[in-house]
Short mmCIF file of C-alpha atoms in Angstrom, two decimals:
data_model
loop_
_atom_site.label_atom_id
_atom_site.label_comp_id
_atom_site.label_asym_id
_atom_site.label_seq_id
_atom_site.Cartn_x
_atom_site.Cartn_y
_atom_site.Cartn_z
CA MET A 948 102.11 128.93 -11.12
CA LYS A 949 102.20 132.47 -8.49
CA LYS A 950 102.03 130.21 -5.62
CA MET A 951 104.77 128.21 -5.93
CA LEU A 952 106.99 131.17 -7.08
CA ALA A 953 105.89 132.96 -3.92
CA ILE A 954 107.11 130.21 -1.76
CA LEU A 955 110.33 129.30 -3.79
CA LEU A 956 111.42 132.76 -3.05
CA ALA A 957 110.00 132.71 0.33
CA VAL A 958 112.29 129.98 1.08
CA LEU A 959 114.25 131.31 -0.63
CA PHE A 960 114.63 134.72 1.93
CA THR A 961 114.16 132.33 4.96
CA ALA A 962 117.24 130.18 3.80
CA GLY A 963 119.07 133.68 3.15
CA ALA A 964 119.86 132.55 -0.07
CA LEU A 965 118.72 136.19 -1.67
CA SER A 966 118.20 139.64 0.24
CA PRO A 967 115.39 141.76 -0.08
CA VAL A 968 116.72 145.40 -1.10
CA SER A 969 115.75 148.06 0.83
CA ALA A 970 115.64 151.81 -0.33
CA GLU A 971 117.79 151.68 2.53
CA THR A 972 120.87 149.53 1.09
CA ILE A 973 121.48 152.43 -1.51
CA PRO A 974 123.98 154.46 0.16
CA GLY A 975 122.85 158.75 -0.32
CA PHE A 976 118.97 157.27 -1.08
CA PRO A 977 117.09 159.38 -1.84
CA ALA A 978 119.27 162.28 -2.14
CA CYS A 979 120.62 160.67 -4.25
CA LEU A 980 118.15 160.49 -7.20
CA SER A 981 118.98 162.76 -10.34
CA THR A 982 117.16 160.94 -13.37
CA ALA A 983 114.18 161.87 -16.34
CA ASP A 984 110.79 160.71 -16.57
CA MET A 985 109.14 159.80 -19.84
CA ASP A 986 108.48 163.54 -20.64
CA GLY A 987 111.89 164.65 -21.06
CA SER A 988 111.31 166.35 -17.32
CA PRO A 989 114.21 166.26 -14.53
CA VAL A 990 113.12 164.40 -11.27
CA ASP A 991 115.46 164.63 -8.22
CA ALA A 992 113.50 163.27 -4.23
CA SER A 993 111.99 166.61 -4.02
CA ILE A 994 108.98 164.16 -6.18
CA PHE A 995 108.42 162.59 -2.99
CA ALA A 996 107.21 165.49 -0.96
CA ARG A 997 104.21 166.11 -3.39
CA ALA A 998 102.27 162.69 -0.99
CA ASP A 999 102.64 161.57 2.19
CA VAL A 1000 103.15 157.99 0.17
CA THR A 1001 104.57 157.68 -2.46
CA VAL A 1002 104.50 153.98 -4.62
CA LEU A 1003 107.40 152.98 -6.33
CA HIS A 1004 106.79 150.46 -8.70
CA ILE A 1005 109.67 148.91 -10.80
CA TRP A 1006 108.99 147.58 -13.78
CA GLY A 1007 110.13 146.11 -17.49
CA THR A 1008 108.71 146.04 -20.73
CA ASP A 1009 109.76 142.86 -20.96
CA CYS A 1010 108.15 141.33 -17.77
CA GLY A 1011 104.86 139.42 -18.63
CA PRO A 1012 103.00 140.52 -15.24
CA CYS A 1013 104.39 144.05 -15.08
CA ILE A 1014 102.51 144.59 -17.89
CA ALA A 1015 99.42 142.40 -17.48
CA GLU A 1016 99.27 143.99 -14.31
CA MET A 1017 99.44 147.77 -15.69
CA PRO A 1018 95.61 148.46 -16.65
CA GLU A 1019 94.57 147.28 -12.81
CA ILE A 1020 97.56 149.98 -11.16
CA ALA A 1021 95.37 152.18 -13.65
CA ALA A 1022 92.19 151.66 -12.46
CA TRP A 1023 93.20 151.63 -9.23
CA ILE A 1024 95.16 155.06 -9.47
CA SER A 1025 91.97 156.38 -10.42
CA GLY A 1026 90.69 155.83 -6.84
CA LEU A 1027 93.54 156.97 -4.58
CA PRO A 1028 93.79 159.92 -1.97
CA GLU A 1029 95.53 162.69 -3.53
CA ASN A 1030 98.53 162.19 -0.54
CA VAL A 1031 99.06 159.15 -2.38
CA GLN A 1032 101.10 159.18 -5.91
CA VAL A 1033 102.01 156.15 -8.04
CA ILE A 1034 105.97 156.31 -9.95
CA GLY A 1035 106.38 154.09 -12.31
CA LEU A 1036 110.46 153.21 -12.24
CA LEU A 1037 111.39 151.53 -15.79
CA THR A 1038 114.30 148.97 -15.09
CA ASP A 1039 115.14 148.61 -19.12
CA VAL A 1040 114.86 152.42 -20.32
CA TRP A 1041 117.82 154.50 -20.34
CA SER A 1042 116.74 157.14 -22.39
CA PRO A 1043 114.43 158.26 -24.75
CA ASP A 1044 116.72 156.91 -27.82
CA ASP A 1045 116.04 152.78 -26.90
CA ARG A 1046 113.35 150.35 -28.65
CA THR A 1047 112.18 150.17 -25.36
CA PHE A 1048 110.26 153.71 -24.49
CA THR A 1049 108.54 153.83 -27.73
CA LEU A 1050 107.45 150.27 -26.08
CA ALA A 1051 106.94 151.45 -22.85
CA ARG A 1052 105.42 154.37 -23.75
CA LYS A 1053 103.25 151.64 -25.93
CA ILE A 1054 102.03 149.87 -22.97
CA LEU A 1055 101.13 152.79 -20.48
CA GLU A 1056 99.37 154.02 -23.08
CA LEU A 1057 97.31 150.52 -24.31
CA ALA A 1058 96.51 150.12 -20.07
CA GLY A 1059 95.44 153.51 -19.44
CA ALA A 1060 98.18 154.12 -17.12
CA ASP A 1061 98.96 157.58 -16.69
CA PHE A 1062 101.19 158.13 -13.67
CA VAL A 1063 104.93 158.99 -13.72
CA ASN A 1064 107.52 156.82 -14.69
CA LEU A 1065 111.37 157.39 -14.59
CA LEU A 1066 114.25 156.67 -16.89
CA ASN A 1067 116.81 154.17 -15.47
CA ASN A 1068 120.14 155.41 -15.30
CA ASP A 1069 124.11 155.47 -13.10
CA THR A 1070 122.08 156.89 -9.95
CA LEU A 1071 119.19 154.15 -10.20
CA ALA A 1072 120.97 151.17 -11.08
CA PRO A 1073 122.34 150.52 -7.97
CA LEU A 1074 118.56 150.04 -6.92
CA THR A 1075 117.49 148.20 -9.74
CA GLY A 1076 120.22 145.70 -9.94
CA MET A 1077 119.87 144.88 -6.67
CA ILE A 1078 116.08 143.59 -7.33
CA VAL A 1079 114.95 140.24 -6.90
CA GLY A 1080 112.96 140.89 -10.21
CA THR A 1081 109.82 143.27 -11.38
CA PRO A 1082 107.64 143.40 -10.92
CA THR A 1083 108.88 144.95 -7.18
CA THR A 1084 107.14 147.69 -5.70
CA PHE A 1085 108.31 150.16 -2.58
CA PHE A 1086 106.65 152.26 -0.44
CA LEU A 1087 107.94 155.47 0.91
CA ASP A 1088 107.14 158.52 2.93
CA SER A 1089 107.09 162.27 1.75
CA SER A 1090 110.81 162.53 2.48
CA GLY A 1091 111.47 159.39 0.23
CA ASN A 1092 112.49 156.86 3.42
CA LEU A 1093 111.46 153.09 2.74
CA ILE A 1094 108.44 153.10 4.81
CA GLY A 1095 106.31 149.47 4.78
CA GLU A 1096 107.54 145.94 3.34
CA PRO A 1097 108.32 146.02 -0.90
CA VAL A 1098 106.21 143.57 -2.70
CA LEU A 1099 107.51 141.28 -4.96
CA GLY A 1100 105.42 140.62 -7.66
CA ALA A 1101 102.26 141.72 -9.41
CA TYR A 1102 100.21 141.63 -6.28
CA THR A 1103 97.92 144.94 -6.65
CA ASP A 1104 95.45 143.90 -4.00
CA LYS A 1105 98.57 143.51 -1.93
CA TYR A 1106 99.99 147.39 -2.78
CA ARG A 1107 96.15 148.85 -2.18
CA GLU A 1108 96.60 146.37 1.47
CA THR A 1109 100.08 148.05 2.01
CA VAL A 1110 99.09 152.23 1.00
CA ASP A 1111 95.63 152.07 3.38
CA GLU A 1112 97.42 150.03 6.63
CA LEU A 1113 100.13 153.28 5.95
CA LEU A 1114 96.95 155.78 5.54
CA ALA A 1115 96.05 154.24 8.56
CA ARG A 1116 98.78 154.88 10.26
#
């Protein structure tokens, strides 16, 4: 099933029916970033300066593959070098009052996934609204600029491979 979906998406991209989104397609991104994480701490574009490579993992609580891969992402994070960080961006959690907020916390807790997750909002909606599906994973430099190719789908091995390639540059 995953292979069939990947082939279908590749055909659609090649035919021009779908355009892969990039952080560069959002006017003013990453400077426009202004949101909060799940702990209520404010977050702006300075979060990218904490690492040479940021893995921006966009996911949703209604996404089975996102939930299924979360333990694998959590395990991967524990072995990452200090100059790499993973940040989650929830497509369907806009505030702590959302029903999905509690569900997201539970998913992360059960997976042992202890990484920063950002709440969606009006500054991020253009990005989350343009992605073809979840999970979608971007790779950003310390200034928040897109580096490498985004990964559409739950392919943790591809995230690892991309980070390794980016660190080898």
